mmCIF file of C-alpha atoms in Angstrom:
data_model
loop_
_atom_site.group_PDB
_atom_site.id
_atom_site.type_symbol
_atom_site.label_atom_id
_atom_site.label_comp_id
_atom_site.label_asym_id
_atom_site.label_seq_id
_atom_site.Cartn_x
_atom_site.Cartn_y
_atom_site.Cartn_z
ATOM 1 C CA UNK A 1 32.694 -3.082 -10.539
ATOM 2 C CA UNK A 2 31.016 -1.862 -13.699
ATOM 3 C CA UNK A 3 29.099 1.443 -13.686
ATOM 4 C CA UNK A 4 26.101 0.311 -15.730
ATOM 5 C CA UNK A 5 24.396 3.552 -15.489
ATOM 6 C CA UNK A 6 26.951 5.267 -17.904
ATOM 7 C CA UNK A 7 25.800 2.801 -20.613
ATOM 8 C CA UNK A 8 22.014 3.507 -20.202
ATOM 9 C CA UNK A 9 19.438 5.684 -21.774
ATOM 10 C CA UNK A 10 19.387 8.894 -19.518
ATOM 11 C CA UNK A 11 15.838 9.576 -20.128
ATOM 12 C CA UNK A 12 14.862 6.078 -18.987
ATOM 13 C CA UNK A 13 17.102 6.335 -15.906
ATOM 14 C CA UNK A 14 15.233 9.342 -14.854
ATOM 15 C CA UNK A 15 11.709 7.822 -15.159
ATOM 16 C CA UNK A 16 10.191 6.617 -11.771
ATOM 17 C CA UNK A 17 8.790 3.069 -11.678
ATOM 18 C CA UNK A 18 4.892 2.713 -11.714
ATOM 19 C CA UNK A 19 3.272 3.536 -8.431
ATOM 20 C CA UNK A 20 0.569 1.137 -9.230
ATOM 21 C CA UNK A 21 2.735 -1.956 -9.310
ATOM 22 C CA UNK A 22 4.838 -0.903 -6.135
ATOM 23 C CA UNK A 23 1.662 -1.389 -4.003
ATOM 24 C CA UNK A 24 0.632 -4.394 -5.906
ATOM 25 C CA UNK A 25 4.062 -5.939 -5.009
ATOM 26 C CA UNK A 26 3.642 -5.010 -1.360
ATOM 27 C CA UNK A 27 0.233 -6.641 -1.214
ATOM 28 C CA UNK A 28 1.818 -9.905 -2.872
ATOM 29 C CA UNK A 29 4.351 -10.176 -0.182
ATOM 30 C CA UNK A 30 1.703 -10.074 2.477
ATOM 31 C CA UNK A 31 -1.067 -12.548 3.665
ATOM 32 C CA UNK A 32 -4.806 -12.113 3.527
ATOM 33 C CA UNK A 33 -4.625 -8.628 1.778
ATOM 34 C CA UNK A 34 -7.834 -7.320 0.138
ATOM 35 C CA UNK A 35 -6.266 -5.695 -2.917
ATOM 36 C CA UNK A 36 -8.462 -3.088 -4.618
ATOM 37 C CA UNK A 37 -5.321 -1.781 -6.508
ATOM 38 C CA UNK A 38 -5.021 -3.475 -10.028
ATOM 39 C CA UNK A 39 -7.520 -2.674 -12.628
ATOM 40 C CA UNK A 40 -7.993 -6.330 -13.596
ATOM 41 C CA UNK A 41 -11.453 -7.800 -14.079
ATOM 42 C CA UNK A 42 -12.425 -10.685 -11.812
ATOM 43 C CA UNK A 43 -14.538 -12.279 -14.515
ATOM 44 C CA UNK A 44 -13.040 -15.088 -16.340
ATOM 45 C CA UNK A 45 -12.811 -14.538 -20.208
ATOM 46 C CA UNK A 46 -16.215 -15.867 -21.549
ATOM 47 C CA UNK A 47 -16.120 -19.432 -22.439
ATOM 48 C CA UNK A 48 -16.916 -19.133 -26.090
ATOM 49 C CA UNK A 49 -14.038 -16.932 -26.597
ATOM 50 C CA UNK A 50 -11.611 -19.328 -24.759
ATOM 51 C CA UNK A 51 -13.054 -22.260 -26.723
ATOM 52 C CA UNK A 52 -12.394 -20.515 -30.145
ATOM 53 C CA UNK A 53 -8.826 -19.960 -29.125
ATOM 54 C CA UNK A 54 -8.670 -23.695 -27.874
ATOM 55 C CA UNK A 55 -9.899 -24.766 -31.263
ATOM 56 C CA UNK A 56 -7.104 -23.002 -33.209
ATOM 57 C CA UNK A 57 -4.447 -24.292 -30.832
ATOM 58 C CA UNK A 58 -5.715 -27.836 -31.420
ATOM 59 C CA UNK A 59 -5.561 -27.298 -35.090
ATOM 60 C CA UNK A 60 -1.928 -26.177 -34.698
ATOM 61 C CA UNK A 61 -2.486 -22.658 -35.955
ATOM 62 C CA UNK A 62 0.406 -21.204 -34.038
ATOM 63 C CA UNK A 63 2.454 -19.567 -36.596
ATOM 64 C CA UNK A 64 3.356 -15.820 -36.839
ATOM 65 C CA UNK A 65 0.621 -13.538 -38.366
ATOM 66 C CA UNK A 66 1.071 -10.589 -40.659
ATOM 67 C CA UNK A 67 2.886 -7.762 -38.645
ATOM 68 C CA UNK A 68 -0.327 -5.733 -38.668
ATOM 69 C CA UNK A 69 -2.283 -8.609 -37.508
ATOM 70 C CA UNK A 70 -4.714 -11.252 -39.083
ATOM 71 C CA UNK A 71 -6.616 -9.546 -41.708
ATOM 72 C CA UNK A 72 -9.930 -11.256 -40.560
ATOM 73 C CA UNK A 73 -9.471 -9.687 -37.181
ATOM 74 C CA UNK A 74 -8.716 -6.289 -38.514
ATOM 75 C CA UNK A 75 -11.881 -6.607 -40.653
ATOM 76 C CA UNK A 76 -13.891 -7.385 -37.371
ATOM 77 C CA UNK A 77 -12.135 -4.395 -35.514
ATOM 78 C CA UNK A 78 -13.398 -2.207 -38.516
ATOM 79 C CA UNK A 79 -16.830 -3.452 -38.310
ATOM 80 C CA UNK A 80 -17.031 -3.055 -34.508
ATOM 81 C CA UNK A 81 -15.922 0.566 -34.593
ATOM 82 C CA UNK A 82 -18.253 1.251 -37.462
ATOM 83 C CA UNK A 83 -21.487 -0.193 -35.779
ATOM 84 C CA UNK A 84 -20.668 0.951 -32.290
ATOM 85 C CA UNK A 85 -19.053 4.458 -32.834
ATOM 86 C CA UNK A 86 -19.860 5.393 -36.456
ATOM 87 C CA UNK A 87 -16.324 5.448 -37.684
ATOM 88 C CA UNK A 88 -15.006 3.415 -40.502
ATOM 89 C CA UNK A 89 -11.311 2.255 -40.848
ATOM 90 C CA UNK A 90 -9.712 0.378 -43.628
ATOM 91 C CA UNK A 91 -8.652 -2.942 -42.304
ATOM 92 C CA UNK A 92 -5.681 -3.085 -44.726
ATOM 93 C CA UNK A 93 -4.099 0.326 -43.940
ATOM 94 C CA UNK A 94 -5.537 1.886 -40.996
ATOM 95 C CA UNK A 95 -5.560 -0.787 -38.183
ATOM 96 C CA UNK A 96 -2.552 -2.356 -36.380
ATOM 97 C CA UNK A 97 -3.020 -5.139 -33.832
ATOM 98 C CA UNK A 98 -0.702 -4.787 -30.950
ATOM 99 C CA UNK A 99 0.403 -6.583 -27.744
ATOM 100 C CA UNK A 100 -2.262 -5.023 -25.520
ATOM 101 C CA UNK A 101 -3.179 -1.334 -25.732
ATOM 102 C CA UNK A 102 -0.207 -0.516 -23.886
ATOM 103 C CA UNK A 103 1.865 -1.324 -26.785
ATOM 104 C CA UNK A 104 -0.352 0.716 -28.966
ATOM 105 C CA UNK A 105 0.148 3.602 -26.868
ATOM 106 C CA UNK A 106 4.008 3.082 -26.982
ATOM 107 C CA UNK A 107 4.060 2.746 -30.667
ATOM 108 C CA UNK A 108 1.878 5.747 -31.314
ATOM 109 C CA UNK A 109 3.984 8.144 -28.986
ATOM 110 C CA UNK A 110 7.307 6.760 -30.395
ATOM 111 C CA UNK A 111 6.279 7.312 -33.872
ATOM 112 C CA UNK A 112 5.007 11.011 -33.356
ATOM 113 C CA UNK A 113 7.341 12.473 -30.693
ATOM 114 C CA UNK A 114 10.615 14.136 -31.666
ATOM 115 C CA UNK A 115 13.096 15.667 -29.127
ATOM 116 C CA UNK A 116 11.727 18.880 -27.870
ATOM 117 C CA UNK A 117 8.185 18.096 -28.891
ATOM 118 C CA UNK A 118 5.455 18.732 -26.346
ATOM 119 C CA UNK A 119 2.704 16.452 -25.520
ATOM 120 C CA UNK A 120 -0.253 17.610 -23.447
ATOM 121 C CA UNK A 121 -1.434 14.764 -21.039
ATOM 122 C CA UNK A 122 -4.613 14.846 -18.927
ATOM 123 C CA UNK A 123 -4.029 14.230 -15.323
ATOM 124 C CA UNK A 124 -4.837 12.398 -13.128
ATOM 125 C CA UNK A 125 -4.344 9.714 -15.856
ATOM 126 C CA UNK A 126 -2.942 6.337 -16.426
ATOM 127 C CA UNK A 127 0.877 5.969 -15.655
ATOM 128 C CA UNK A 128 2.371 5.321 -18.981
ATOM 129 C CA UNK A 129 1.912 8.378 -21.211
ATOM 130 C CA UNK A 130 4.416 10.778 -19.482
ATOM 131 C CA UNK A 131 7.226 8.280 -19.168
ATOM 132 C CA UNK A 132 7.012 7.265 -22.749
ATOM 133 C CA UNK A 133 7.058 10.795 -23.979
ATOM 134 C CA UNK A 134 10.006 11.591 -21.936
ATOM 135 C CA UNK A 135 11.891 8.534 -22.931
ATOM 136 C CA UNK A 136 11.447 9.898 -26.492
ATOM 137 C CA UNK A 137 13.055 13.139 -25.587
ATOM 138 C CA UNK A 138 9.866 15.043 -25.490
ATOM 139 C CA UNK A 139 8.122 17.110 -22.849
ATOM 140 C CA UNK A 140 4.912 15.851 -21.160
ATOM 141 C CA UNK A 141 2.787 18.882 -20.027
ATOM 142 C CA UNK A 142 0.139 18.143 -17.539
ATOM 143 C CA UNK A 143 -3.517 19.155 -18.240
ATOM 144 C CA UNK A 144 -4.669 19.114 -14.528
ATOM 145 C CA UNK A 145 -8.229 18.297 -14.280
ATOM 146 C CA UNK A 146 -10.179 19.148 -11.058
ATOM 147 C CA UNK A 147 -13.019 17.310 -8.993
ATOM 148 C CA UNK A 148 -15.086 20.454 -8.963
ATOM 149 C CA UNK A 149 -15.148 20.012 -12.886
ATOM 150 C CA UNK A 150 -15.939 16.154 -12.533
ATOM 151 C CA UNK A 151 -12.205 15.733 -13.849
ATOM 152 C CA UNK A 152 -13.236 16.696 -17.208
ATOM 153 C CA UNK A 153 -10.765 18.508 -19.412
ATOM 154 C CA UNK A 154 -12.127 21.771 -20.737
ATOM 155 C CA UNK A 155 -11.521 23.593 -24.025
ATOM 156 C CA UNK A 156 -10.385 26.694 -22.079
ATOM 157 C CA UNK A 157 -7.862 24.680 -20.280
ATOM 158 C CA UNK A 158 -6.597 22.867 -23.249
ATOM 159 C CA UNK A 159 -6.283 26.348 -25.143
ATOM 160 C CA UNK A 160 -4.309 27.753 -22.415
ATOM 161 C CA UNK A 161 -1.731 25.004 -22.358
ATOM 162 C CA UNK A 162 -0.882 25.061 -26.138
ATOM 163 C CA UNK A 163 2.544 26.499 -27.283
ATOM 164 C CA UNK A 164 4.376 26.423 -30.508
ATOM 165 C CA UNK A 165 5.979 23.199 -29.530
ATOM 166 C CA UNK A 166 2.679 21.411 -28.728
ATOM 167 C CA UNK A 167 2.212 18.500 -31.263
ATOM 168 C CA UNK A 168 -0.058 16.127 -29.373
ATOM 169 C CA UNK A 169 -2.934 15.815 -27.030
ATOM 170 C CA UNK A 170 -3.478 12.446 -25.024
ATOM 171 C CA UNK A 171 -7.167 12.066 -23.974
ATOM 172 C CA UNK A 172 -7.649 9.155 -21.873
ATOM 173 C CA UNK A 173 -11.500 8.825 -21.536
ATOM 174 C CA UNK A 174 -13.224 7.020 -19.889
ATOM 175 C CA UNK A 175 -10.524 7.873 -17.296
ATOM 176 C CA UNK A 176 -8.219 5.837 -15.275
ATOM 177 C CA UNK A 177 -8.210 6.525 -12.207
ATOM 178 C CA UNK A 178 -11.044 9.050 -12.019
ATOM 179 C CA UNK A 179 -13.785 7.296 -13.910
ATOM 180 C CA UNK A 180 -14.549 10.555 -15.737
ATOM 181 C CA UNK A 181 -16.112 10.556 -19.184
ATOM 182 C CA UNK A 182 -16.577 13.362 -21.862
ATOM 183 C CA UNK A 183 -19.874 13.851 -23.461
ATOM 184 C CA UNK A 184 -20.082 14.319 -27.322
ATOM 185 C CA UNK A 185 -20.575 18.121 -26.826
ATOM 186 C CA UNK A 186 -17.532 18.294 -24.594
ATOM 187 C CA UNK A 187 -15.581 16.579 -27.229
ATOM 188 C CA UNK A 188 -16.700 18.802 -29.895
ATOM 189 C CA UNK A 189 -15.522 21.888 -27.861
ATOM 190 C CA UNK A 190 -12.020 20.149 -27.655
ATOM 191 C CA UNK A 191 -12.080 19.325 -31.198
ATOM 192 C CA UNK A 192 -12.521 22.841 -32.373
ATOM 193 C CA UNK A 193 -9.290 23.732 -30.375
ATOM 194 C CA UNK A 194 -7.378 20.798 -31.623
ATOM 195 C CA UNK A 195 -8.328 21.454 -35.324
ATOM 196 C CA UNK A 196 -7.593 25.341 -34.901
ATOM 197 C CA UNK A 197 -4.172 24.565 -33.649
ATOM 198 C CA UNK A 198 -3.388 21.725 -36.146
ATOM 199 C CA UNK A 199 -2.688 19.091 -33.264
ATOM 200 C CA UNK A 200 -2.821 15.413 -33.227
ATOM 201 C CA UNK A 201 -4.535 13.241 -30.591
ATOM 202 C CA UNK A 202 -4.040 10.002 -28.997
ATOM 203 C CA UNK A 203 -7.520 8.834 -27.649
ATOM 204 C CA UNK A 204 -7.160 5.931 -25.242
ATOM 205 C CA UNK A 205 -10.584 4.465 -25.356
ATOM 206 C CA UNK A 206 -9.709 1.026 -23.663
ATOM 207 C CA UNK A 207 -12.711 1.641 -21.080
ATOM 208 C CA UNK A 208 -15.164 2.700 -23.913
ATOM 209 C CA UNK A 209 -17.558 -0.157 -23.228
ATOM 210 C CA UNK A 210 -17.686 0.652 -19.426
ATOM 211 C CA UNK A 211 -19.563 4.031 -19.936
ATOM 212 C CA UNK A 212 -22.613 4.343 -17.572
ATOM 213 C CA UNK A 213 -24.687 6.949 -19.091
ATOM 214 C CA UNK A 214 -27.471 6.338 -21.601
ATOM 215 C CA UNK A 215 -25.794 7.915 -24.440
ATOM 216 C CA UNK A 216 -22.826 5.679 -24.198
ATOM 217 C CA UNK A 217 -19.309 6.472 -25.302
ATOM 218 C CA UNK A 218 -18.455 8.799 -28.190
ATOM 219 C CA UNK A 219 -15.181 8.433 -30.137
ATOM 220 C CA UNK A 220 -13.455 11.727 -30.718
ATOM 221 C CA UNK A 221 -12.556 10.168 -34.049
ATOM 222 C CA UNK A 222 -16.199 10.269 -35.103
ATOM 223 C CA UNK A 223 -16.456 13.945 -35.022
ATOM 224 C CA UNK A 224 -16.083 16.056 -38.076
ATOM 225 C CA UNK A 225 -12.362 16.755 -39.061
ATOM 226 C CA UNK A 226 -10.950 14.432 -36.304
ATOM 227 C CA UNK A 227 -10.372 10.980 -37.655
ATOM 228 C CA UNK A 228 -7.505 12.369 -39.918
ATOM 229 C CA UNK A 229 -5.832 13.552 -36.796
ATOM 230 C CA UNK A 230 -6.577 10.972 -34.219
ATOM 231 C CA UNK A 231 -4.831 7.694 -33.170
ATOM 232 C CA UNK A 232 -7.387 5.540 -31.319
ATOM 233 C CA UNK A 233 -5.964 2.985 -28.771
ATOM 234 C CA UNK A 234 -8.214 0.124 -27.711
ATOM 235 C CA UNK A 235 -8.102 -3.531 -26.844
ATOM 236 C CA UNK A 236 -9.859 -6.586 -25.315
ATOM 237 C CA UNK A 237 -8.470 -6.673 -21.650
ATOM 238 C CA UNK A 238 -11.250 -4.637 -19.971
ATOM 239 C CA UNK A 239 -14.467 -5.075 -22.090
ATOM 240 C CA UNK A 240 -13.976 -8.907 -22.709
ATOM 241 C CA UNK A 241 -12.003 -9.684 -19.524
ATOM 242 C CA UNK A 242 -8.978 -10.744 -21.624
ATOM 243 C CA UNK A 243 -6.161 -9.137 -19.714
ATOM 244 C CA UNK A 244 -3.656 -12.156 -19.829
ATOM 245 C CA UNK A 245 -4.198 -12.648 -23.595
ATOM 246 C CA UNK A 246 -2.394 -9.375 -24.076
ATOM 247 C CA UNK A 247 -4.113 -8.004 -27.203
ATOM 248 C CA UNK A 248 -4.979 -4.487 -28.268
ATOM 249 C CA UNK A 249 -5.015 -2.365 -31.472
ATOM 250 C CA UNK A 250 -4.445 1.136 -32.878
ATOM 251 C CA UNK A 251 -6.630 2.838 -35.376
ATOM 252 C CA UNK A 252 -5.506 6.033 -37.293
ATOM 253 C CA UNK A 253 -4.515 7.557 -40.519
ATOM 254 C CA UNK A 254 -2.768 5.224 -42.885
ATOM 255 C CA UNK A 255 0.616 7.064 -43.064
ATOM 256 C CA UNK A 256 0.721 7.105 -39.067
ATOM 257 C CA UNK A 257 -0.198 3.464 -38.721
ATOM 258 C CA UNK A 258 2.359 2.551 -41.539
ATOM 259 C CA UNK A 259 5.178 3.972 -39.421
ATOM 260 C CA UNK A 260 3.822 2.345 -36.215
ATOM 261 C CA UNK A 261 3.528 -0.930 -38.011
ATOM 262 C CA UNK A 262 7.314 -0.550 -38.971
ATOM 263 C CA UNK A 263 8.239 0.081 -35.441
ATOM 264 C CA UNK A 264 6.015 -2.738 -34.141
ATOM 265 C CA UNK A 265 7.692 -5.059 -36.866
ATOM 266 C CA UNK A 266 11.098 -4.547 -35.484
ATOM 267 C CA UNK A 267 10.151 -4.569 -31.778
ATOM 268 C CA UNK A 268 7.503 -7.254 -31.728
ATOM 269 C CA UNK A 269 6.970 -8.936 -35.038
ATOM 270 C CA UNK A 270 3.274 -9.748 -34.402
ATOM 271 C CA UNK A 271 0.800 -9.971 -31.514
ATOM 272 C CA UNK A 272 0.070 -13.515 -30.050
ATOM 273 C CA UNK A 273 -1.544 -15.588 -32.730
ATOM 274 C CA UNK A 274 -3.997 -17.481 -30.509
ATOM 275 C CA UNK A 275 -5.104 -14.279 -28.820
ATOM 276 C CA UNK A 276 -5.798 -12.949 -32.276
ATOM 277 C CA UNK A 277 -7.986 -15.759 -33.222
ATOM 278 C CA UNK A 278 -9.842 -15.629 -29.859
ATOM 279 C CA UNK A 279 -10.456 -11.852 -30.281
ATOM 280 C CA UNK A 280 -12.381 -12.644 -33.639
ATOM 281 C CA UNK A 281 -15.035 -14.526 -31.686
ATOM 282 C CA UNK A 282 -14.909 -11.756 -29.030
ATOM 283 C CA UNK A 283 -15.911 -9.026 -31.563
ATOM 284 C CA UNK A 284 -18.482 -11.245 -33.457
ATOM 285 C CA UNK A 285 -20.170 -12.923 -30.357
ATOM 286 C CA UNK A 286 -19.311 -10.858 -27.322
ATOM 287 C CA UNK A 287 -21.850 -8.046 -27.163
ATOM 288 C CA UNK A 288 -23.975 -9.990 -24.561
ATOM 289 C CA UNK A 289 -20.773 -10.646 -22.474
ATOM 290 C CA UNK A 290 -20.168 -6.953 -22.234
ATOM 291 C CA UNK A 291 -23.579 -6.272 -21.331
ATOM 292 C CA UNK A 292 -23.698 -8.604 -18.474
ATOM 293 C CA UNK A 293 -20.288 -7.576 -17.048
ATOM 294 C CA UNK A 294 -21.203 -3.963 -17.466
ATOM 295 C CA UNK A 295 -24.333 -4.447 -15.436
ATOM 296 C CA UNK A 296 -22.473 -5.995 -12.671
ATOM 297 C CA UNK A 297 -19.711 -3.290 -12.790
ATOM 298 C CA UNK A 298 -22.454 -0.573 -12.649
ATOM 299 C CA UNK A 299 -24.125 -2.263 -9.522
ATOM 300 C CA UNK A 300 -20.597 -2.422 -7.783
ATOM 301 C CA UNK A 301 -19.880 1.247 -8.937
ATOM 302 C CA UNK A 302 -23.052 2.433 -7.026
ATOM 303 C CA UNK A 303 -22.198 0.365 -3.945
ATOM 304 C CA UNK A 304 -18.792 1.483 -3.784
ATOM 305 C CA UNK A 305 -19.447 5.347 -4.117
ATOM 306 C CA UNK A 306 -22.228 4.942 -1.499
ATOM 307 C CA UNK A 307 -19.917 2.901 0.775
ATOM 308 C CA UNK A 308 -17.246 5.712 0.881
ATOM 309 C CA UNK A 309 -19.621 8.489 1.391
ATOM 310 C CA UNK A 310 -21.200 6.639 4.365
ATOM 311 C CA UNK A 311 -17.733 6.290 6.016
ATOM 312 C CA UNK A 312 -17.074 9.996 5.604
ATOM 313 C CA UNK A 313 -14.962 10.282 2.505
ATOM 314 C CA UNK A 314 -15.834 12.612 -0.287
ATOM 315 C CA UNK A 315 -16.161 10.436 -3.400
ATOM 316 C CA UNK A 316 -16.872 11.948 -6.987
ATOM 317 C CA UNK A 317 -19.242 9.639 -8.825
ATOM 318 C CA UNK A 318 -17.625 8.084 -11.804
ATOM 319 C CA UNK A 319 -19.378 7.366 -15.088
ATOM 320 C CA UNK A 320 -16.804 5.292 -16.624
ATOM 321 C CA UNK A 321 -14.110 2.510 -16.184
ATOM 322 C CA UNK A 322 -14.158 0.577 -13.001
ATOM 323 C CA UNK A 323 -12.482 2.856 -10.493
ATOM 324 C CA UNK A 324 -13.448 5.376 -7.737
ATOM 325 C CA UNK A 325 -11.206 8.146 -6.689
ATOM 326 C CA UNK A 326 -12.140 9.196 -3.036
ATOM 327 C CA UNK A 327 -10.557 12.451 -1.528
ATOM 328 C CA UNK A 328 -8.479 11.587 1.565
ATOM 329 C CA UNK A 329 -7.386 15.235 2.240
ATOM 330 C CA UNK A 330 -9.491 15.354 5.463
ATOM 331 C CA UNK A 331 -7.247 12.841 7.070
ATOM 332 C CA UNK A 332 -4.329 15.059 6.949
ATOM 333 C CA UNK A 333 -2.126 12.239 5.377
ATOM 334 C CA UNK A 334 -0.644 12.208 1.884
ATOM 335 C CA UNK A 335 -1.738 9.655 -0.543
ATOM 336 C CA UNK A 336 1.438 7.699 0.023
ATOM 337 C CA UNK A 337 1.179 7.912 3.784
ATOM 338 C CA UNK A 338 -2.572 6.840 3.528
ATOM 339 C CA UNK A 339 -1.943 3.887 1.352
ATOM 340 C CA UNK A 340 0.847 2.558 3.305
ATOM 341 C CA UNK A 341 -0.665 2.877 6.674
ATOM 342 C CA UNK A 342 -3.905 1.336 5.349
ATOM 343 C CA UNK A 343 -2.070 -1.724 3.966
ATOM 344 C CA UNK A 344 0.076 -2.297 7.064
ATOM 345 C CA UNK A 345 -2.737 -1.811 9.778
ATOM 346 C CA UNK A 346 -5.764 -3.214 7.877
ATOM 347 C CA UNK A 347 -4.246 -5.355 4.836
ATOM 348 C CA UNK A 348 -6.259 -3.312 2.403
ATOM 349 C CA UNK A 349 -4.444 -2.383 -0.751
ATOM 350 C CA UNK A 350 -5.412 0.779 -2.874
ATOM 351 C CA UNK A 351 -3.221 2.862 -5.027
ATOM 352 C CA UNK A 352 -2.043 6.556 -3.749
ATOM 353 C CA UNK A 353 -3.512 9.203 -6.209
ATOM 354 C CA UNK A 354 -0.275 10.771 -6.839
ATOM 355 C CA UNK A 355 0.954 7.702 -8.813
ATOM 356 C CA UNK A 356 -1.231 9.244 -11.640
ATOM 357 C CA UNK A 357 0.464 12.555 -11.589
ATOM 358 C CA UNK A 358 0.911 15.275 -8.958
ATOM 359 C CA UNK A 359 -2.543 16.300 -9.199
ATOM 360 C CA UNK A 360 -3.714 13.090 -7.759
ATOM 361 C CA UNK A 361 -2.385 14.024 -4.395
ATOM 362 C CA UNK A 362 -5.102 13.861 -1.700
ATOM 363 C CA UNK A 363 -6.922 10.908 -3.403
ATOM 364 C CA UNK A 364 -6.701 7.114 -3.698
ATOM 365 C CA UNK A 365 -7.640 5.013 -6.440
ATOM 366 C CA UNK A 366 -9.801 2.028 -5.652
ATOM 367 C CA UNK A 367 -10.826 -0.490 -8.308
ATOM 368 C CA UNK A 368 -14.309 -2.033 -7.863
ATOM 369 C CA UNK A 369 -13.598 -4.917 -10.498
ATOM 370 C CA UNK A 370 -13.745 -7.349 -7.423
ATOM 371 C CA UNK A 371 -16.380 -9.242 -5.703
ATOM 372 C CA UNK A 372 -18.976 -7.217 -3.713
ATOM 373 C CA UNK A 373 -18.070 -9.173 -0.628
ATOM 374 C CA UNK A 374 -14.379 -7.899 -0.931
ATOM 375 C CA UNK A 375 -15.470 -4.463 -1.612
ATOM 376 C CA UNK A 376 -17.668 -4.357 1.407
ATOM 377 C CA UNK A 377 -15.172 -5.786 3.648
ATOM 378 C CA UNK A 378 -12.492 -3.384 2.441
ATOM 379 C CA UNK A 379 -14.686 -0.280 2.968
ATOM 380 C CA UNK A 380 -15.532 -1.576 6.327
ATOM 381 C CA UNK A 381 -11.930 -1.836 7.280
ATOM 382 C CA UNK A 382 -11.023 1.624 5.699
ATOM 383 C CA UNK A 383 -13.964 3.003 7.900
ATOM 384 C CA UNK A 384 -12.077 1.482 10.937
ATOM 385 C CA UNK A 385 -8.920 2.861 9.876
ATOM 386 C CA UNK A 386 -10.532 6.426 9.483
ATOM 387 C CA UNK A 387 -11.785 6.175 13.123
ATOM 388 C CA UNK A 388 -8.386 5.146 14.368
ATOM 389 C CA UNK A 389 -6.882 8.119 12.605
ATOM 390 C CA UNK A 390 -9.478 10.398 14.354
ATOM 391 C CA UNK A 391 -8.489 8.997 17.697
ATOM 392 C CA UNK A 392 -4.940 9.820 17.295
ATOM 393 C CA UNK A 393 -5.707 13.582 17.314
#
C-alpha cells in the first residue's frame, strides 16, 4: 500500500477543508432541506447577458483569448472602475481577467507571499485567504473584528498587529460572512497605517455593488497613495448573478499584474472565452440589473434581520453583501453543534461561524440570497428549534 502523504505538499495537507462546503454537502444528501448556506444569488443571469454569450457561441468564437483576457473586456473593466469608483487602470498592463474572483485571490497571494512572510487577514472572513497564505509558506495573522465595533477593522487594531515580517493586509469589504462595510473615512485611517509601514493590500471587492448605504462602496485603491500598493479583486458572480460563468478580475500595479499573469499563464492559460464575451455586455448594459437585484436583496436583508431578532437571536445589521451573522451564544451550543443539530432536526442548513476563523465561534452565517418564502420558513423553523432547546433545560 503506497503512503501517498509522503509525496504531498506538507502545507496543503495541514489545511482543513472548507467548513462552508461541508454543510452544503450534508444538505445535498438530505431531502427537503432549506439551505441558507451558500452565497449564490437565486436570480438567473440577466437575459441580455446570456443572449450576448449565446451569440458568440453561435458565431463559433470559442478559441483561447490572450492570457490577460480579451482586451475589449479589460477596457470595459477599466471604464467601470473609473466611472463607479473614480480609479483608472491601464487595460493593457494593470488588469488580469481570472477564473472567478477566487483565482484572482490565489494568483495575488502566490505572487506576493514568500516563505516566512506574514499576511494580516481580517476575521471573520471568507475561507480561502488563510489557507492560500499557508500553502505558500507564509503566516496568516488574524485581525479579529468584533460585533461591538460592527465587525469593522480599526486603524489601532491594524497598527498593533504589524511586525517586521508583515508584508500584506487582506481587506474583504463588504465582508463575507458579517456583511460589515468600511466607510471612506474608516478606509483613510487604515490607509495612513498601511502607507506608513510600507505594506501592500489585497482588497476583495466582490460584493462592492451590494452596499446598502447612500454613499455606496469606496475602493481603498481610490485613496491618495493607495492605488500603487493595492491589488483589487472583483468579479461578476455576485453583482450580475453569474456564478457559474466563473469570471473575475484583478486590478493592480503593472509589475505585480505582470507576475500574476505569468502564474495565470502557466496554471490556467485564459479565462473562459464565452464568459468574457458575456461580461462585456454585463459591464455595458447591466447597471439596471444590479439596481433591481440590489433593491430586492435590501428588502430581504431587513426582513431577515428583523426575523432573527423576533425569535430572540441578537443580529448585527449588515450593510453589505447578502449575509447575516446572528449570535447563537445564548443557546450554549457551539457553532458546529448548533448547525449540525439544526439541519438534522429541522432540515435548515446554515454555516457555523467558526468556518470563517476562530473569532466566528458563537455565530452562524445565513445567506439571504434566497426567496422570501424560504427565508420566512427557515426562520420559523429556527425559532421552533430555539424553543426546543429551552425546553431541554
